């Protein structure tokens, strides 16, 4: 299977299936000398793991990460970092009733047509569980970015039609609430909405917003390697994402250029912008302001309502999907989105390190 690797200088390759022995990731390109241990990676993974959120699947996985290589005495060695997360609570029998049925909203049909075989136990590689590997790699990327003074923070912007109010923005609260919304009032309303979804055997979608601070101007490759294009590619690779916005996104289509352009000005030796409609990226290159990106997630396709579909023989059938599924993926997808952004931004910064001869000369001093 192609397509399991992302990145150029900071390369991430994931492997494993939802109901296999486990999941893993190989991170190549991490520089030597970065303090890194399982405890830190585990803290990041715990934000994604199932079983500890009323609006998440009841699958009880510890998601215990094991570093296999690339770290010695708590410091990266510069060699590939291998990590594995073993599956412990997979209930494959939950899927026996749909082994020959194409679930609506899932990748079942595409996998069967493409490969002639599919892992019906939770979707195999198409399962949201695959994202645990991404989060482990994202933890490494975030650790390295921290050494460079760059921070990546994501949160839930909306659930269904309930959006946060930025006048009540509280990021610390978001990481304490099961909705991961940085707005107490919106979180309460969203919680009630999701309880109704659960009662109605249905699901909901939402939006994750991510802000990157500390990236200097000049990061990103023009034309095909644009920073916003790479961020979009990375986020769209998450299974449930159906759209990505940079900055004000689709809202700019209804404006005049005079309204949408971000004016530059100087204060001392520094360059600033009067606004940030562009989301910190112009011409595919960072402009030194906050990078703002949003990922739009579809409702969880696994619902217990009866649905119409087909089986592998092409016959029309009706199904009710059993098992343990999230009524919404957004809260757990916050750290997944954050990880994909961190991986992409770090790779772009590393590429930018050789964009000028002066920078290259510094590596020999």
mmCIF file of C-alpha atoms in Angstrom:
data_model
loop_
_atom_site.group_PDB
_atom_site.id
_atom_site.type_symbol
_atom_site.label_atom_id
_atom_site.label_comp_id
_atom_site.label_asym_id
_atom_site.label_seq_id
_atom_site.Cartn_x
_atom_site.Cartn_y
_atom_site.Cartn_z
ATOM 1 C CA UNK A 1 0.000 0.000 0.000
ATOM 2 C CA UNK A 2 1.443 3.350 -1.040
ATOM 3 C CA UNK A 3 0.691 6.590 0.781
ATOM 4 C CA UNK A 4 1.731 5.775 4.348
ATOM 5 C CA UNK A 5 4.583 8.312 4.446
ATOM 6 C CA UNK A 6 4.471 12.102 4.722
ATOM 7 C CA UNK A 7 7.261 14.685 4.857
ATOM 8 C CA UNK A 8 10.545 15.463 3.137
ATOM 9 C CA UNK A 9 13.324 16.047 5.673
ATOM 10 C CA UNK A 10 11.110 15.209 8.658
ATOM 11 C CA UNK A 11 9.510 11.995 7.406
ATOM 12 C CA UNK A 12 6.735 10.069 9.135
ATOM 13 C CA UNK A 13 5.637 6.549 8.157
ATOM 14 C CA UNK A 14 2.731 4.877 9.970
ATOM 15 C CA UNK A 15 1.654 1.232 9.985
ATOM 16 C CA UNK A 16 -0.885 -1.085 11.607
ATOM 17 C CA UNK A 17 -4.644 -1.693 11.663
ATOM 18 C CA UNK A 18 -7.486 -0.991 14.052
ATOM 19 C CA UNK A 19 -7.917 -4.651 15.060
ATOM 20 C CA UNK A 20 -4.422 -5.948 14.389
ATOM 21 C CA UNK A 21 -1.687 -6.507 16.956
ATOM 22 C CA UNK A 22 -0.968 -2.823 17.176
ATOM 23 C CA UNK A 23 -0.070 0.443 15.488
ATOM 24 C CA UNK A 24 3.321 1.966 14.874
ATOM 25 C CA UNK A 25 5.261 4.820 13.399
ATOM 26 C CA UNK A 26 8.788 5.513 12.198
ATOM 27 C CA UNK A 27 9.977 9.117 12.441
ATOM 28 C CA UNK A 28 13.073 9.857 10.379
ATOM 29 C CA UNK A 29 14.885 13.186 10.289
ATOM 30 C CA UNK A 30 14.579 14.183 13.940
ATOM 31 C CA UNK A 31 17.838 15.912 14.883
ATOM 32 C CA UNK A 32 20.044 14.517 17.607
ATOM 33 C CA UNK A 33 20.182 16.135 21.026
ATOM 34 C CA UNK A 34 16.455 16.700 21.675
ATOM 35 C CA UNK A 35 15.195 15.588 25.094
ATOM 36 C CA UNK A 36 12.470 13.017 24.518
ATOM 37 C CA UNK A 37 10.887 10.227 26.566
ATOM 38 C CA UNK A 38 7.820 8.002 26.594
ATOM 39 C CA UNK A 39 6.203 10.021 29.383
ATOM 40 C CA UNK A 40 6.002 13.146 27.230
ATOM 41 C CA UNK A 41 4.664 11.286 24.193
ATOM 42 C CA UNK A 42 2.141 9.510 26.436
ATOM 43 C CA UNK A 43 0.814 12.835 27.723
ATOM 44 C CA UNK A 44 0.062 13.896 24.157
ATOM 45 C CA UNK A 45 -1.445 10.508 23.254
ATOM 46 C CA UNK A 46 -3.719 10.605 26.287
ATOM 47 C CA UNK A 47 -5.526 13.555 24.707
ATOM 48 C CA UNK A 48 -6.616 11.238 21.874
ATOM 49 C CA UNK A 49 -7.167 7.871 23.511
ATOM 50 C CA UNK A 50 -10.689 6.389 23.696
ATOM 51 C CA UNK A 51 -12.607 5.458 26.804
ATOM 52 C CA UNK A 52 -12.100 8.638 28.853
ATOM 53 C CA UNK A 53 -14.633 10.935 27.173
ATOM 54 C CA UNK A 54 -18.459 10.697 27.405
ATOM 55 C CA UNK A 55 -18.648 11.643 23.730
ATOM 56 C CA UNK A 56 -16.143 9.038 22.535
ATOM 57 C CA UNK A 57 -16.147 5.329 21.808
ATOM 58 C CA UNK A 58 -16.134 3.126 24.908
ATOM 59 C CA UNK A 59 -13.254 1.097 23.502
ATOM 60 C CA UNK A 60 -10.887 1.085 26.477
ATOM 61 C CA UNK A 61 -7.379 1.356 25.058
ATOM 62 C CA UNK A 62 -4.503 2.535 27.237
ATOM 63 C CA UNK A 63 -2.622 3.575 24.089
ATOM 64 C CA UNK A 64 0.643 2.882 25.906
ATOM 65 C CA UNK A 65 3.502 3.973 23.676
ATOM 66 C CA UNK A 66 6.824 2.145 23.517
ATOM 67 C CA UNK A 67 9.908 3.768 21.989
ATOM 68 C CA UNK A 68 11.852 1.108 20.107
ATOM 69 C CA UNK A 69 14.724 3.150 18.671
ATOM 70 C CA UNK A 70 16.205 6.571 18.100
ATOM 71 C CA UNK A 71 16.367 7.632 21.764
ATOM 72 C CA UNK A 72 19.198 6.937 24.212
ATOM 73 C CA UNK A 73 19.219 8.064 27.836
ATOM 74 C CA UNK A 74 16.311 10.418 27.170
ATOM 75 C CA UNK A 75 17.856 12.165 24.167
ATOM 76 C CA UNK A 76 17.301 11.669 20.432
ATOM 77 C CA UNK A 77 20.285 10.135 18.636
ATOM 78 C CA UNK A 78 19.526 11.336 15.102
ATOM 79 C CA UNK A 79 18.581 7.837 13.945
ATOM 80 C CA UNK A 80 15.001 6.831 13.026
ATOM 81 C CA UNK A 81 12.644 6.913 16.001
ATOM 82 C CA UNK A 82 10.465 3.802 16.051
ATOM 83 C CA UNK A 83 7.373 3.659 18.261
ATOM 84 C CA UNK A 84 4.629 1.072 18.753
ATOM 85 C CA UNK A 85 1.206 1.100 20.449
ATOM 86 C CA UNK A 86 -0.309 -2.333 21.044
ATOM 87 C CA UNK A 87 -4.069 -2.900 20.701
ATOM 88 C CA UNK A 88 -5.620 -4.326 23.868
ATOM 89 C CA UNK A 89 -9.407 -3.946 23.680
ATOM 90 C CA UNK A 90 -10.390 -4.794 20.117
ATOM 91 C CA UNK A 91 -13.778 -6.546 19.831
ATOM 92 C CA UNK A 92 -13.575 -7.936 16.315
ATOM 93 C CA UNK A 93 -16.771 -9.949 16.771
ATOM 94 C CA UNK A 94 -18.694 -6.658 16.799
ATOM 95 C CA UNK A 95 -18.054 -6.480 13.051
ATOM 96 C CA UNK A 96 -18.943 -10.051 12.055
ATOM 97 C CA UNK A 97 -22.467 -9.004 11.063
ATOM 98 C CA UNK A 98 -21.192 -6.527 8.473
ATOM 99 C CA UNK A 99 -18.257 -8.461 7.036
ATOM 100 C CA UNK A 100 -19.971 -8.639 3.645
ATOM 101 C CA UNK A 101 -21.718 -5.254 3.784
ATOM 102 C CA UNK A 102 -20.524 -1.861 2.569
ATOM 103 C CA UNK A 103 -21.110 0.603 5.401
ATOM 104 C CA UNK A 104 -22.480 3.991 4.259
ATOM 105 C CA UNK A 105 -19.981 6.820 4.723
ATOM 106 C CA UNK A 106 -17.012 4.451 5.111
ATOM 107 C CA UNK A 107 -14.129 3.419 2.858
ATOM 108 C CA UNK A 108 -15.371 -0.188 2.575
ATOM 109 C CA UNK A 109 -16.469 -0.026 -1.056
ATOM 110 C CA UNK A 110 -13.361 1.798 -2.259
ATOM 111 C CA UNK A 111 -11.016 -0.628 -0.466
ATOM 112 C CA UNK A 112 -12.830 -3.659 -1.852
ATOM 113 C CA UNK A 113 -12.714 -2.337 -5.424
ATOM 114 C CA UNK A 114 -9.079 -1.233 -5.165
ATOM 115 C CA UNK A 115 -7.527 -4.222 -3.385
ATOM 116 C CA UNK A 116 -10.049 -7.013 -3.839
ATOM 117 C CA UNK A 117 -9.912 -7.577 -0.093
ATOM 118 C CA UNK A 118 -10.687 -5.441 2.955
ATOM 119 C CA UNK A 119 -10.280 -5.651 6.699
ATOM 120 C CA UNK A 120 -13.884 -5.300 7.877
ATOM 121 C CA UNK A 121 -12.832 -5.215 11.565
ATOM 122 C CA UNK A 122 -13.210 -1.515 12.185
ATOM 123 C CA UNK A 123 -11.969 -0.540 8.745
ATOM 124 C CA UNK A 124 -8.346 -1.607 9.083
ATOM 125 C CA UNK A 125 -6.086 1.224 7.914
ATOM 126 C CA UNK A 126 -9.142 3.401 7.220
ATOM 127 C CA UNK A 127 -10.089 3.352 10.909
ATOM 128 C CA UNK A 128 -9.722 6.465 13.021
ATOM 129 C CA UNK A 129 -7.525 4.380 15.302
ATOM 130 C CA UNK A 130 -4.716 4.780 12.752
ATOM 131 C CA UNK A 131 -4.381 8.364 13.959
ATOM 132 C CA UNK A 132 -2.729 7.224 17.203
ATOM 133 C CA UNK A 133 0.466 6.742 15.187
ATOM 134 C CA UNK A 134 0.190 10.281 13.844
ATOM 135 C CA UNK A 135 -0.185 11.698 17.350
ATOM 136 C CA UNK A 136 2.940 9.890 18.557
ATOM 137 C CA UNK A 137 4.876 11.388 15.634
ATOM 138 C CA UNK A 138 3.258 14.761 16.240
ATOM 139 C CA UNK A 139 4.490 14.699 19.826
ATOM 140 C CA UNK A 140 8.058 14.389 18.506
ATOM 141 C CA UNK A 141 7.484 17.253 16.077
ATOM 142 C CA UNK A 142 6.000 19.464 18.800
ATOM 143 C CA UNK A 143 8.967 18.744 21.066
ATOM 144 C CA UNK A 144 11.411 19.850 18.353
ATOM 145 C CA UNK A 145 9.328 22.914 17.482
ATOM 146 C CA UNK A 146 9.377 23.871 21.158
ATOM 147 C CA UNK A 147 13.159 24.009 20.977
ATOM 148 C CA UNK A 148 12.731 26.525 18.141
ATOM 149 C CA UNK A 149 10.216 28.699 19.989
ATOM 150 C CA UNK A 150 7.261 27.530 17.883
ATOM 151 C CA UNK A 151 3.964 26.444 19.482
ATOM 152 C CA UNK A 152 1.019 24.606 17.913
ATOM 153 C CA UNK A 153 -2.361 24.731 19.673
ATOM 154 C CA UNK A 154 -5.662 23.302 18.471
ATOM 155 C CA UNK A 155 -9.181 23.266 19.889
ATOM 156 C CA UNK A 156 -12.785 22.681 18.842
ATOM 157 C CA UNK A 157 -14.230 25.711 17.064
ATOM 158 C CA UNK A 158 -17.688 24.278 16.493
ATOM 159 C CA UNK A 159 -19.845 21.205 17.018
ATOM 160 C CA UNK A 160 -22.890 20.968 14.787
ATOM 161 C CA UNK A 161 -24.160 24.554 14.520
ATOM 162 C CA UNK A 162 -22.775 25.560 17.932
ATOM 163 C CA UNK A 163 -19.700 27.827 17.642
ATOM 164 C CA UNK A 164 -17.396 29.306 20.234
ATOM 165 C CA UNK A 165 -17.487 33.004 21.082
ATOM 166 C CA UNK A 166 -13.926 34.392 20.940
ATOM 167 C CA UNK A 167 -14.812 36.991 23.578
ATOM 168 C CA UNK A 168 -15.061 34.055 26.012
ATOM 169 C CA UNK A 169 -11.943 32.261 24.717
ATOM 170 C CA UNK A 170 -10.211 30.139 27.377
ATOM 171 C CA UNK A 171 -7.737 27.613 25.974
ATOM 172 C CA UNK A 172 -6.950 26.150 29.406
ATOM 173 C CA UNK A 173 -10.627 25.289 29.869
ATOM 174 C CA UNK A 174 -10.729 23.572 26.470
ATOM 175 C CA UNK A 175 -8.196 20.966 27.574
ATOM 176 C CA UNK A 176 -10.302 20.181 30.644
ATOM 177 C CA UNK A 177 -13.671 19.835 28.896
ATOM 178 C CA UNK A 178 -14.753 16.751 26.883
ATOM 179 C CA UNK A 179 -15.808 18.938 23.935
ATOM 180 C CA UNK A 180 -12.346 20.640 23.875
ATOM 181 C CA UNK A 181 -14.138 23.954 23.257
ATOM 182 C CA UNK A 182 -12.421 27.054 24.726
ATOM 183 C CA UNK A 183 -15.780 28.579 25.657
ATOM 184 C CA UNK A 184 -17.744 27.352 28.700
ATOM 185 C CA UNK A 185 -21.162 28.372 27.392
ATOM 186 C CA UNK A 186 -20.625 26.836 23.967
ATOM 187 C CA UNK A 187 -19.233 23.677 25.551
ATOM 188 C CA UNK A 188 -22.330 23.280 27.714
ATOM 189 C CA UNK A 189 -24.648 23.749 24.730
ATOM 190 C CA UNK A 190 -22.572 21.348 22.633
ATOM 191 C CA UNK A 191 -22.674 18.750 25.403
ATOM 192 C CA UNK A 192 -26.475 18.860 25.481
ATOM 193 C CA UNK A 193 -26.560 18.633 21.683
ATOM 194 C CA UNK A 194 -24.313 15.553 21.678
ATOM 195 C CA UNK A 195 -26.374 13.873 24.396
ATOM 196 C CA UNK A 196 -29.358 14.231 22.077
ATOM 197 C CA UNK A 197 -27.342 12.745 19.193
ATOM 198 C CA UNK A 198 -26.535 9.725 21.343
ATOM 199 C CA UNK A 199 -30.174 9.346 22.389
ATOM 200 C CA UNK A 200 -31.250 9.547 18.729
ATOM 201 C CA UNK A 201 -28.600 6.984 17.647
ATOM 202 C CA UNK A 202 -27.056 9.636 15.436
ATOM 203 C CA UNK A 203 -23.783 11.571 15.124
ATOM 204 C CA UNK A 204 -22.488 15.073 14.438
ATOM 205 C CA UNK A 205 -19.623 16.886 12.742
ATOM 206 C CA UNK A 206 -17.645 19.995 13.596
ATOM 207 C CA UNK A 207 -14.568 22.134 13.064
ATOM 208 C CA UNK A 208 -11.099 22.059 14.620
ATOM 209 C CA UNK A 209 -9.075 25.271 14.576
ATOM 210 C CA UNK A 210 -5.295 25.314 14.981
ATOM 211 C CA UNK A 211 -3.009 28.279 15.650
ATOM 212 C CA UNK A 212 0.765 28.172 15.107
ATOM 213 C CA UNK A 213 2.828 30.880 16.809
ATOM 214 C CA UNK A 214 6.511 31.681 16.382
ATOM 215 C CA UNK A 215 7.062 30.711 12.740
ATOM 216 C CA UNK A 216 9.246 33.413 11.158
ATOM 217 C CA UNK A 217 8.515 34.930 7.764
ATOM 218 C CA UNK A 218 9.915 33.026 4.796
ATOM 219 C CA UNK A 219 8.908 29.426 5.546
ATOM 220 C CA UNK A 220 7.241 27.477 2.735
ATOM 221 C CA UNK A 221 8.172 26.624 -0.842
ATOM 222 C CA UNK A 222 6.566 28.564 -3.735
ATOM 223 C CA UNK A 223 4.492 26.839 -6.427
ATOM 224 C CA UNK A 224 3.910 23.144 -5.522
ATOM 225 C CA UNK A 225 5.385 23.233 -2.017
ATOM 226 C CA UNK A 226 3.303 26.100 -0.644
ATOM 227 C CA UNK A 227 2.969 25.974 3.128
ATOM 228 C CA UNK A 228 -0.817 26.290 2.973
ATOM 229 C CA UNK A 229 -0.980 23.570 0.322
ATOM 230 C CA UNK A 230 1.110 21.222 2.473
ATOM 231 C CA UNK A 231 -1.008 21.966 5.546
ATOM 232 C CA UNK A 232 -4.160 21.272 3.547
ATOM 233 C CA UNK A 233 -2.719 18.001 2.266
ATOM 234 C CA UNK A 234 -1.736 16.906 5.764
ATOM 235 C CA UNK A 235 -5.116 17.699 7.299
ATOM 236 C CA UNK A 236 -7.089 16.244 4.411
ATOM 237 C CA UNK A 237 -5.216 12.980 4.979
ATOM 238 C CA UNK A 238 -7.162 12.585 8.232
ATOM 239 C CA UNK A 239 -10.015 10.224 7.389
ATOM 240 C CA UNK A 240 -13.016 12.333 8.447
ATOM 241 C CA UNK A 241 -11.824 15.724 7.130
ATOM 242 C CA UNK A 242 -13.837 17.050 4.200
ATOM 243 C CA UNK A 243 -12.564 20.644 3.943
ATOM 244 C CA UNK A 244 -9.662 22.830 5.085
ATOM 245 C CA UNK A 245 -9.511 26.605 5.496
ATOM 246 C CA UNK A 246 -6.505 28.900 5.884
ATOM 247 C CA UNK A 247 -7.071 32.209 7.642
ATOM 248 C CA UNK A 248 -10.593 33.488 7.010
ATOM 249 C CA UNK A 249 -11.087 30.712 4.450
ATOM 250 C CA UNK A 250 -14.294 30.734 2.449
ATOM 251 C CA UNK A 251 -15.440 33.975 4.111
ATOM 252 C CA UNK A 252 -13.056 35.957 1.862
ATOM 253 C CA UNK A 253 -15.116 35.097 -1.230
ATOM 254 C CA UNK A 254 -17.743 37.650 -0.246
ATOM 255 C CA UNK A 255 -15.373 40.577 0.328
ATOM 256 C CA UNK A 256 -13.749 43.371 -1.628
ATOM 257 C CA UNK A 257 -9.982 43.296 -1.990
ATOM 258 C CA UNK A 258 -9.808 46.507 0.038
ATOM 259 C CA UNK A 259 -11.499 44.670 2.900
ATOM 260 C CA UNK A 260 -9.523 41.463 2.691
ATOM 261 C CA UNK A 261 -5.951 42.708 2.166
ATOM 262 C CA UNK A 262 -3.779 42.731 5.299
ATOM 263 C CA UNK A 263 -1.909 46.034 5.552
ATOM 264 C CA UNK A 264 1.773 45.902 6.508
ATOM 265 C CA UNK A 265 3.442 48.440 8.793
ATOM 266 C CA UNK A 266 6.703 48.736 10.685
ATOM 267 C CA UNK A 267 7.369 49.495 14.318
ATOM 268 C CA UNK A 268 11.052 49.876 14.999
ATOM 269 C CA UNK A 269 12.851 47.114 13.139
ATOM 270 C CA UNK A 270 9.874 44.785 13.073
ATOM 271 C CA UNK A 271 7.208 44.238 10.405
ATOM 272 C CA UNK A 272 3.564 43.775 11.430
ATOM 273 C CA UNK A 273 0.149 43.368 9.812
ATOM 274 C CA UNK A 274 -2.920 45.375 10.751
ATOM 275 C CA UNK A 275 -5.072 42.237 10.297
ATOM 276 C CA UNK A 276 -4.571 38.574 9.527
ATOM 277 C CA UNK A 277 -7.245 37.507 7.059
ATOM 278 C CA UNK A 278 -4.582 35.511 5.183
ATOM 279 C CA UNK A 279 -3.913 33.310 8.189
ATOM 280 C CA UNK A 280 -0.172 33.992 8.287
ATOM 281 C CA UNK A 281 0.585 32.720 4.774
ATOM 282 C CA UNK A 282 0.931 34.705 1.543
ATOM 283 C CA UNK A 283 2.084 33.200 -1.749
ATOM 284 C CA UNK A 284 2.533 29.910 0.062
ATOM 285 C CA UNK A 285 5.158 31.451 2.365
ATOM 286 C CA UNK A 286 4.756 32.382 6.035
ATOM 287 C CA UNK A 287 4.604 36.126 6.709
ATOM 288 C CA UNK A 288 5.627 36.018 10.371
ATOM 289 C CA UNK A 289 2.140 36.328 11.879
ATOM 290 C CA UNK A 290 0.094 33.547 13.476
ATOM 291 C CA UNK A 291 -0.732 30.693 11.110
ATOM 292 C CA UNK A 292 -4.425 29.862 11.386
ATOM 293 C CA UNK A 293 -5.868 26.707 9.849
ATOM 294 C CA UNK A 294 -9.194 24.910 10.265
ATOM 295 C CA UNK A 295 -10.245 21.336 9.483
ATOM 296 C CA UNK A 296 -13.903 20.495 8.897
ATOM 297 C CA UNK A 297 -14.930 17.013 10.075
ATOM 298 C CA UNK A 298 -17.937 15.066 8.847
ATOM 299 C CA UNK A 299 -20.317 13.313 11.267
ATOM 300 C CA UNK A 300 -19.150 9.884 12.410
ATOM 301 C CA UNK A 301 -20.477 7.478 9.742
ATOM 302 C CA UNK A 302 -20.916 4.550 12.174
ATOM 303 C CA UNK A 303 -24.392 5.063 13.606
ATOM 304 C CA UNK A 304 -26.887 2.559 14.975
ATOM 305 C CA UNK A 305 -29.802 3.924 12.946
ATOM 306 C CA UNK A 306 -30.956 1.578 10.216
ATOM 307 C CA UNK A 307 -29.440 2.530 6.839
ATOM 308 C CA UNK A 308 -29.704 1.399 3.245
ATOM 309 C CA UNK A 309 -26.622 0.004 1.502
ATOM 310 C CA UNK A 310 -25.380 -2.934 -0.582
ATOM 311 C CA UNK A 311 -23.532 -6.149 0.161
ATOM 312 C CA UNK A 312 -20.536 -7.583 -1.699
ATOM 313 C CA UNK A 313 -22.884 -9.305 -4.135
ATOM 314 C CA UNK A 314 -24.355 -5.953 -5.110
ATOM 315 C CA UNK A 315 -27.684 -6.689 -3.438
ATOM 316 C CA UNK A 316 -29.623 -3.902 -1.727
ATOM 317 C CA UNK A 317 -29.746 -4.451 2.038
ATOM 318 C CA UNK A 318 -30.430 -2.595 5.272
ATOM 319 C CA UNK A 319 -28.068 -2.566 8.235
ATOM 320 C CA UNK A 320 -27.687 -1.355 11.801
ATOM 321 C CA UNK A 321 -24.053 -0.883 12.769
ATOM 322 C CA UNK A 322 -23.132 -2.354 16.149
ATOM 323 C CA UNK A 323 -19.977 -1.760 18.163
ATOM 324 C CA UNK A 324 -18.454 1.140 20.092
ATOM 325 C CA UNK A 325 -18.267 4.355 18.099
ATOM 326 C CA UNK A 326 -17.820 8.070 18.701
ATOM 327 C CA UNK A 327 -20.993 10.176 18.295
ATOM 328 C CA UNK A 328 -18.527 12.817 17.138
ATOM 329 C CA UNK A 329 -14.837 12.547 16.227
ATOM 330 C CA UNK A 330 -13.970 16.232 16.645
ATOM 331 C CA UNK A 331 -12.881 16.349 20.334
ATOM 332 C CA UNK A 332 -10.424 13.455 19.859
ATOM 333 C CA UNK A 333 -9.412 14.792 16.445
ATOM 334 C CA UNK A 334 -8.160 18.056 17.969
ATOM 335 C CA UNK A 335 -4.790 16.555 18.933
ATOM 336 C CA UNK A 336 -4.664 14.638 15.627
ATOM 337 C CA UNK A 337 -5.054 17.896 13.684
ATOM 338 C CA UNK A 338 -2.516 19.574 15.935
ATOM 339 C CA UNK A 339 -0.071 16.751 15.248
ATOM 340 C CA UNK A 340 -0.430 16.897 11.463
ATOM 341 C CA UNK A 341 0.095 20.662 11.532
ATOM 342 C CA UNK A 342 3.183 20.278 13.739
ATOM 343 C CA UNK A 343 4.682 17.616 11.451
ATOM 344 C CA UNK A 344 4.096 19.791 8.378
ATOM 345 C CA UNK A 345 5.390 23.036 9.871
ATOM 346 C CA UNK A 346 8.538 21.364 11.221
ATOM 347 C CA UNK A 347 9.287 19.797 7.836
ATOM 348 C CA UNK A 348 8.851 23.194 6.145
ATOM 349 C CA UNK A 349 11.155 24.896 8.667
ATOM 350 C CA UNK A 350 13.829 22.256 8.115
ATOM 351 C CA UNK A 351 13.615 22.689 4.335
ATOM 352 C CA UNK A 352 13.853 26.454 4.788
ATOM 353 C CA UNK A 353 17.151 26.012 6.638
ATOM 354 C CA UNK A 354 18.903 25.547 3.286
ATOM 355 C CA UNK A 355 17.044 28.233 1.303
ATOM 356 C CA UNK A 356 20.025 30.660 1.303
ATOM 357 C CA UNK A 357 23.754 30.147 0.984
ATOM 358 C CA UNK A 358 24.275 32.109 4.191
ATOM 359 C CA UNK A 359 22.125 29.628 6.112
ATOM 360 C CA UNK A 360 23.987 26.714 4.594
ATOM 361 C CA UNK A 361 27.337 28.224 5.556
ATOM 362 C CA UNK A 362 26.172 28.413 9.170
ATOM 363 C CA UNK A 363 26.038 24.608 9.284
ATOM 364 C CA UNK A 364 29.811 24.506 8.730
ATOM 365 C CA UNK A 365 30.716 27.049 11.398
#
